[in-house]
Each structure stands twice: as C-alpha cells, then as structure tokens.
mmCIF file of C-alpha atoms in Angstrom:
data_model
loop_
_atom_site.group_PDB
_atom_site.id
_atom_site.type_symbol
_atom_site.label_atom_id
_atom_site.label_comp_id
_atom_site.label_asym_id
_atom_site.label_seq_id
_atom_site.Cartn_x
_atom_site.Cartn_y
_atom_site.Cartn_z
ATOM 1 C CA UNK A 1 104.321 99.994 91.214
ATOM 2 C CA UNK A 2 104.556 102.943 89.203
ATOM 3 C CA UNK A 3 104.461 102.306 85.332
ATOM 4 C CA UNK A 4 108.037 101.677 83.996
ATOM 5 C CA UNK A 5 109.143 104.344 81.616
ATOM 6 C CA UNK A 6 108.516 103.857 77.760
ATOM 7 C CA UNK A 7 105.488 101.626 78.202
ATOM 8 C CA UNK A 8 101.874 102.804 76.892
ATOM 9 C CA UNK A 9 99.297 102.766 79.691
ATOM 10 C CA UNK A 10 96.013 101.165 78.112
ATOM 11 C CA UNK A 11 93.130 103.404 77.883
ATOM 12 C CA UNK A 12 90.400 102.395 80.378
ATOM 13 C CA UNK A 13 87.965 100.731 77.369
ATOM 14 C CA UNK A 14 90.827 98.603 76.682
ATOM 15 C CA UNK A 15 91.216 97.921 80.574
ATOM 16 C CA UNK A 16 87.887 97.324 81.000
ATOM 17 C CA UNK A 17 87.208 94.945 77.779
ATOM 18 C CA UNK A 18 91.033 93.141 79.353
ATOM 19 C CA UNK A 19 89.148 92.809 81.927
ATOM 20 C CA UNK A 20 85.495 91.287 80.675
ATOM 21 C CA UNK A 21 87.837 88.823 78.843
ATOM 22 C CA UNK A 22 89.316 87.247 81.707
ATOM 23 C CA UNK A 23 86.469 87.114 83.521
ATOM 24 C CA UNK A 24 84.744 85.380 80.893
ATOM 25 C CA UNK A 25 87.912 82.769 80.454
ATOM 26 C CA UNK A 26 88.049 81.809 83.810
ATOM 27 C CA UNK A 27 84.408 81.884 84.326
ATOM 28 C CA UNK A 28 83.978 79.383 81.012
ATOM 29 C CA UNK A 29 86.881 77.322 82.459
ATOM 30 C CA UNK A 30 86.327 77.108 86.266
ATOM 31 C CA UNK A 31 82.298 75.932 85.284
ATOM 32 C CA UNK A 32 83.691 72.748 83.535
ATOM 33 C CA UNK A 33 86.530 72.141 85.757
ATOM 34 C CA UNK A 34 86.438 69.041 87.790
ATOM 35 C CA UNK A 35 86.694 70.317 91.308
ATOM 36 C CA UNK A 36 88.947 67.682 92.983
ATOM 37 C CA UNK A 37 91.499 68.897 90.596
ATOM 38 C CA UNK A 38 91.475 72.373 91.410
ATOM 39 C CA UNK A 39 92.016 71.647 94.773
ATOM 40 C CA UNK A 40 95.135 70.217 94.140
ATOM 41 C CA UNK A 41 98.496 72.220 95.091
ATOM 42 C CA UNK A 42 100.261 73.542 91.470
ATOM 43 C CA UNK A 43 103.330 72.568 92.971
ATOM 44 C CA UNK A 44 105.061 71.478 96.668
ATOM 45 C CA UNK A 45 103.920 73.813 98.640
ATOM 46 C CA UNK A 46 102.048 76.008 96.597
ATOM 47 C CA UNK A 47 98.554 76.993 96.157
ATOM 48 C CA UNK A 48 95.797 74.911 94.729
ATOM 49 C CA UNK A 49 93.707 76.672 91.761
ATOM 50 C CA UNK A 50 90.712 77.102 94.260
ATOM 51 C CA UNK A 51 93.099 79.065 96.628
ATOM 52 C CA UNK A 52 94.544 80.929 93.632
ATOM 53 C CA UNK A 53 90.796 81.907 92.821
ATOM 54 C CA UNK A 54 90.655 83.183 96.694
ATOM 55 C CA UNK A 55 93.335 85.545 96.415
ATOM 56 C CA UNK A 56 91.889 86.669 93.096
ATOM 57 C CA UNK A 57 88.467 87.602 95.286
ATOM 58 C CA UNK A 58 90.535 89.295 97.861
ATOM 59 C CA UNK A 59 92.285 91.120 95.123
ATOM 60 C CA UNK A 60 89.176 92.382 94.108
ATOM 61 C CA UNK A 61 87.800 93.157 97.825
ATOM 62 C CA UNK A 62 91.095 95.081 98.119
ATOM 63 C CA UNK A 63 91.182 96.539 94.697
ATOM 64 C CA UNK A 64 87.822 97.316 95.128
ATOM 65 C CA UNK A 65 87.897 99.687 98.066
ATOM 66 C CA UNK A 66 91.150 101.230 97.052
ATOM 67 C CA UNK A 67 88.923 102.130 93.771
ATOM 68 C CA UNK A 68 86.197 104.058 95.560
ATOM 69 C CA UNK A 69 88.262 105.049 98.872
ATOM 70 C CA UNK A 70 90.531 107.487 96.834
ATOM 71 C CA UNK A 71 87.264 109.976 96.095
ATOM 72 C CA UNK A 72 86.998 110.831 99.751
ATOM 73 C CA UNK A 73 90.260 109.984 101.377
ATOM 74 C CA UNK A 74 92.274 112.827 101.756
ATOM 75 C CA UNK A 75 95.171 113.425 99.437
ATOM 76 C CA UNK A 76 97.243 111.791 98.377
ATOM 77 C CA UNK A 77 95.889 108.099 98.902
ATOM 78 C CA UNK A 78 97.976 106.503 100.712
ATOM 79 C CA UNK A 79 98.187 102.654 99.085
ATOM 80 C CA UNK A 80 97.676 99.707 101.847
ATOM 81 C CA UNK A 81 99.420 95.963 101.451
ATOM 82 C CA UNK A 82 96.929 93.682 102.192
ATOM 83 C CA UNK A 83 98.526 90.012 103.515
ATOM 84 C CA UNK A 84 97.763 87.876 100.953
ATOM 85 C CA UNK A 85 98.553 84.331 102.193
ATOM 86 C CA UNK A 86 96.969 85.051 105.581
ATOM 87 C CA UNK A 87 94.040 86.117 104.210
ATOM 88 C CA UNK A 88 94.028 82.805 101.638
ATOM 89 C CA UNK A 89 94.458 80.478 104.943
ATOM 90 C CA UNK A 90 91.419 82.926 107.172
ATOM 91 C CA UNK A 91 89.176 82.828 104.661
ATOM 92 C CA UNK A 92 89.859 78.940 104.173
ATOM 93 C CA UNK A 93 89.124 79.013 100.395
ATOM 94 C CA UNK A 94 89.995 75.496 99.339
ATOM 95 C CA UNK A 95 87.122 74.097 101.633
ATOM 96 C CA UNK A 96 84.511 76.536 99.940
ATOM 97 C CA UNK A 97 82.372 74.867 96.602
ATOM 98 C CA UNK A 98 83.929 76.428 93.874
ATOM 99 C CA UNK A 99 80.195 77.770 92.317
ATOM 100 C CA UNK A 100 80.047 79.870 95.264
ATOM 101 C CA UNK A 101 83.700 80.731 95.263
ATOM 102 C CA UNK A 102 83.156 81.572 91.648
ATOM 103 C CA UNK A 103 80.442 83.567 91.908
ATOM 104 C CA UNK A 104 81.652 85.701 94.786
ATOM 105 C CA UNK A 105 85.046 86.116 92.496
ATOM 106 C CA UNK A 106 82.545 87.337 89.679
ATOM 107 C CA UNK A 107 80.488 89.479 91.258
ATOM 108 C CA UNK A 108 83.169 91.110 92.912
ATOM 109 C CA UNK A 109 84.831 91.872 89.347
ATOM 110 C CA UNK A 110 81.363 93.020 88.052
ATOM 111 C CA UNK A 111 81.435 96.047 90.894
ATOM 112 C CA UNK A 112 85.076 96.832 89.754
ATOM 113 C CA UNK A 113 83.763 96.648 85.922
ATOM 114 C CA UNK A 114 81.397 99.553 87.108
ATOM 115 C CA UNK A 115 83.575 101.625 88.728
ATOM 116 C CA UNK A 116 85.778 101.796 86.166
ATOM 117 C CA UNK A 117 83.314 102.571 83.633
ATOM 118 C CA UNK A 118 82.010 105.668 85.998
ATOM 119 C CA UNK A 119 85.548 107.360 86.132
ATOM 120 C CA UNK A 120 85.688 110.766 85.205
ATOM 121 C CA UNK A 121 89.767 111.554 83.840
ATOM 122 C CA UNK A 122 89.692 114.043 87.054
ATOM 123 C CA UNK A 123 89.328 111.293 89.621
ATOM 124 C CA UNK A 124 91.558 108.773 86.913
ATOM 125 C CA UNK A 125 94.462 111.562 87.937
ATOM 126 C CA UNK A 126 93.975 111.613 91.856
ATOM 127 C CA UNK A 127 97.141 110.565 93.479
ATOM 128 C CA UNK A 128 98.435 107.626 95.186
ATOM 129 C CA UNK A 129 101.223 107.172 97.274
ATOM 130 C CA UNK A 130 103.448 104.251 98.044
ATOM 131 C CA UNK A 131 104.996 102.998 101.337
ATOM 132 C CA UNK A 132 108.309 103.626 99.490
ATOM 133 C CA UNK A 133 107.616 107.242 98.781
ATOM 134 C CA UNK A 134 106.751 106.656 94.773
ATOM 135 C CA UNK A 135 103.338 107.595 93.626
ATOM 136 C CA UNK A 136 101.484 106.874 90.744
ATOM 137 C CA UNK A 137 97.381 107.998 90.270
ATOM 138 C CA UNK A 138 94.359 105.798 89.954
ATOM 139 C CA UNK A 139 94.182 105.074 86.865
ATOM 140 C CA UNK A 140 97.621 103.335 86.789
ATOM 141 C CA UNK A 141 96.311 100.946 89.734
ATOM 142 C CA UNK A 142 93.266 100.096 87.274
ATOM 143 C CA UNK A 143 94.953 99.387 84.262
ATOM 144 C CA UNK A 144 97.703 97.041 86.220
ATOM 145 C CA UNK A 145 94.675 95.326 87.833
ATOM 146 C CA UNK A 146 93.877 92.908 85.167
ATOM 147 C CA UNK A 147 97.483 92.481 84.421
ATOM 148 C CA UNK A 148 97.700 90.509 87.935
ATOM 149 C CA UNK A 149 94.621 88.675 87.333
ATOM 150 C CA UNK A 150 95.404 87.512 83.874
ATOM 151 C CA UNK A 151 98.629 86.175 85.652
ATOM 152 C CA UNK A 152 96.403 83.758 87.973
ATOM 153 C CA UNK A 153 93.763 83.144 85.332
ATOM 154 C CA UNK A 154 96.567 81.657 83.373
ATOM 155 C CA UNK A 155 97.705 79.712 86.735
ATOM 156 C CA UNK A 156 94.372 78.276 87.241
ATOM 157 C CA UNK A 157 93.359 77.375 83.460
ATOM 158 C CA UNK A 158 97.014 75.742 83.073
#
C-alpha cells in the first residue's frame, strides 16, 4: 500500500474536495437511478451496483475506524484486512432500498469528511504498519481512500 516512488501525494484539501466530488456524483446518480437496474450483476458472477455501493459503506465503516483508532492505538498501527465479499453477502446489501443504502453510504463519508478536516500534520505522520512488514502513515491511507471509491463510483455510474 505504500505510495509508489515518484508520485505526489495530494494535500488533504485536495483529498477532501476528491472526496466531496464523488460523493456528490454518485449521490446525483444513484437518486435517479432506476433500482431494478442496479441490482443487476455488472457481469457473470460479479457484483450488482447496489452490492458495489455495500462494499463502498463497509469501506467507509472500516476506513472510518482505522481513521480515529490510530490516535490511541499504540504505535505503530497495525493495519487490519477486513473480508470484503463476506461482509457484502452478511450484510445482504442487494435486498436493502437503495435510499437507505444511500444514505447510510453518505453519512458514513460525511464522518470521514470530518475527520479529515480535524487532522493536525502530527497525527497525519503517525505510523502504520502492514501485514507484510511495509508501513506507510495516516495520511497516505486518507489520500488513497477516495482513489478506491472513485474506482466503484465509476463501476456503479457506468
């Protein structure tokens, strides 16, 4: 996960305006989608948009606690997977309405948006360390964050 060399890191406004856009593209499309469609699979075997949506809310359940864990956790933080199709199939997404799947995904990403804008560049520097031994600090996992998501919002508004 760490940030491949020669690539700029964005600066947390630009993270956190990244971020506002998506949420704002996929809110706009999602509200005029017809919901019989996004419960289709993308392909054999894949996903349907409304399950792509689910693991976007627990990416930001999981994102979420990593962001406020690593201020009292000792040090380094040491980064959990979470099991992302399992958690898709437990929390049985694709039968949920998609206003209330929405607005769970939304509010979720408006707690994130406010963490990030409370970061000091002290806590932005804490360290986090990977399964694999490689470590990286906060603010790397905040700036990748809505890199993944604009990869599903792109999936779902497709």
């Amino acid at each position: 996960m760490p940030l491949p060399s020669g690539l700029r890191r964005r600066t947390m406004n630009e993270t956190i305006h990244k971020l506002e856009t998506l949420l704002l593209m996929g809110e706009s499309y999602l509200r005029i989608a017809d919901e019989s469609a996004l419960e289709l699979p993308t392909a054999p075997g894949k996903w349907s948009k409304k399950q792509i949506l689910g693991h976007l809310v627990d990416s930001a359940i999981n994102n979420l606690t990593r962001f406020t864990e690593i201020s009292y956790q000792p040090q380094p933080y040491i980064y959990r997977e979470y099991q992302q199709s399992e958690l898709v199939l437990i929390n049985d997404y694709q039968s949920m309405e998609i206003t209330e799947l929405l607005q769970l995904w939304l509010s979720l990403n408006r707690q994130i948006l406010r963490v990030m804008k409370t970061q000091t560049e002290e806590r932005l520097s804490l360290e986090v360390l990977f399964k694999n031994g490689e470590t990286t600090d906060l603010k790397f996992l905040m700036t990748d964050y809505p890199e993944h998501l604009q990869h599903h919002i792109n999936q779902i508004t497709s």
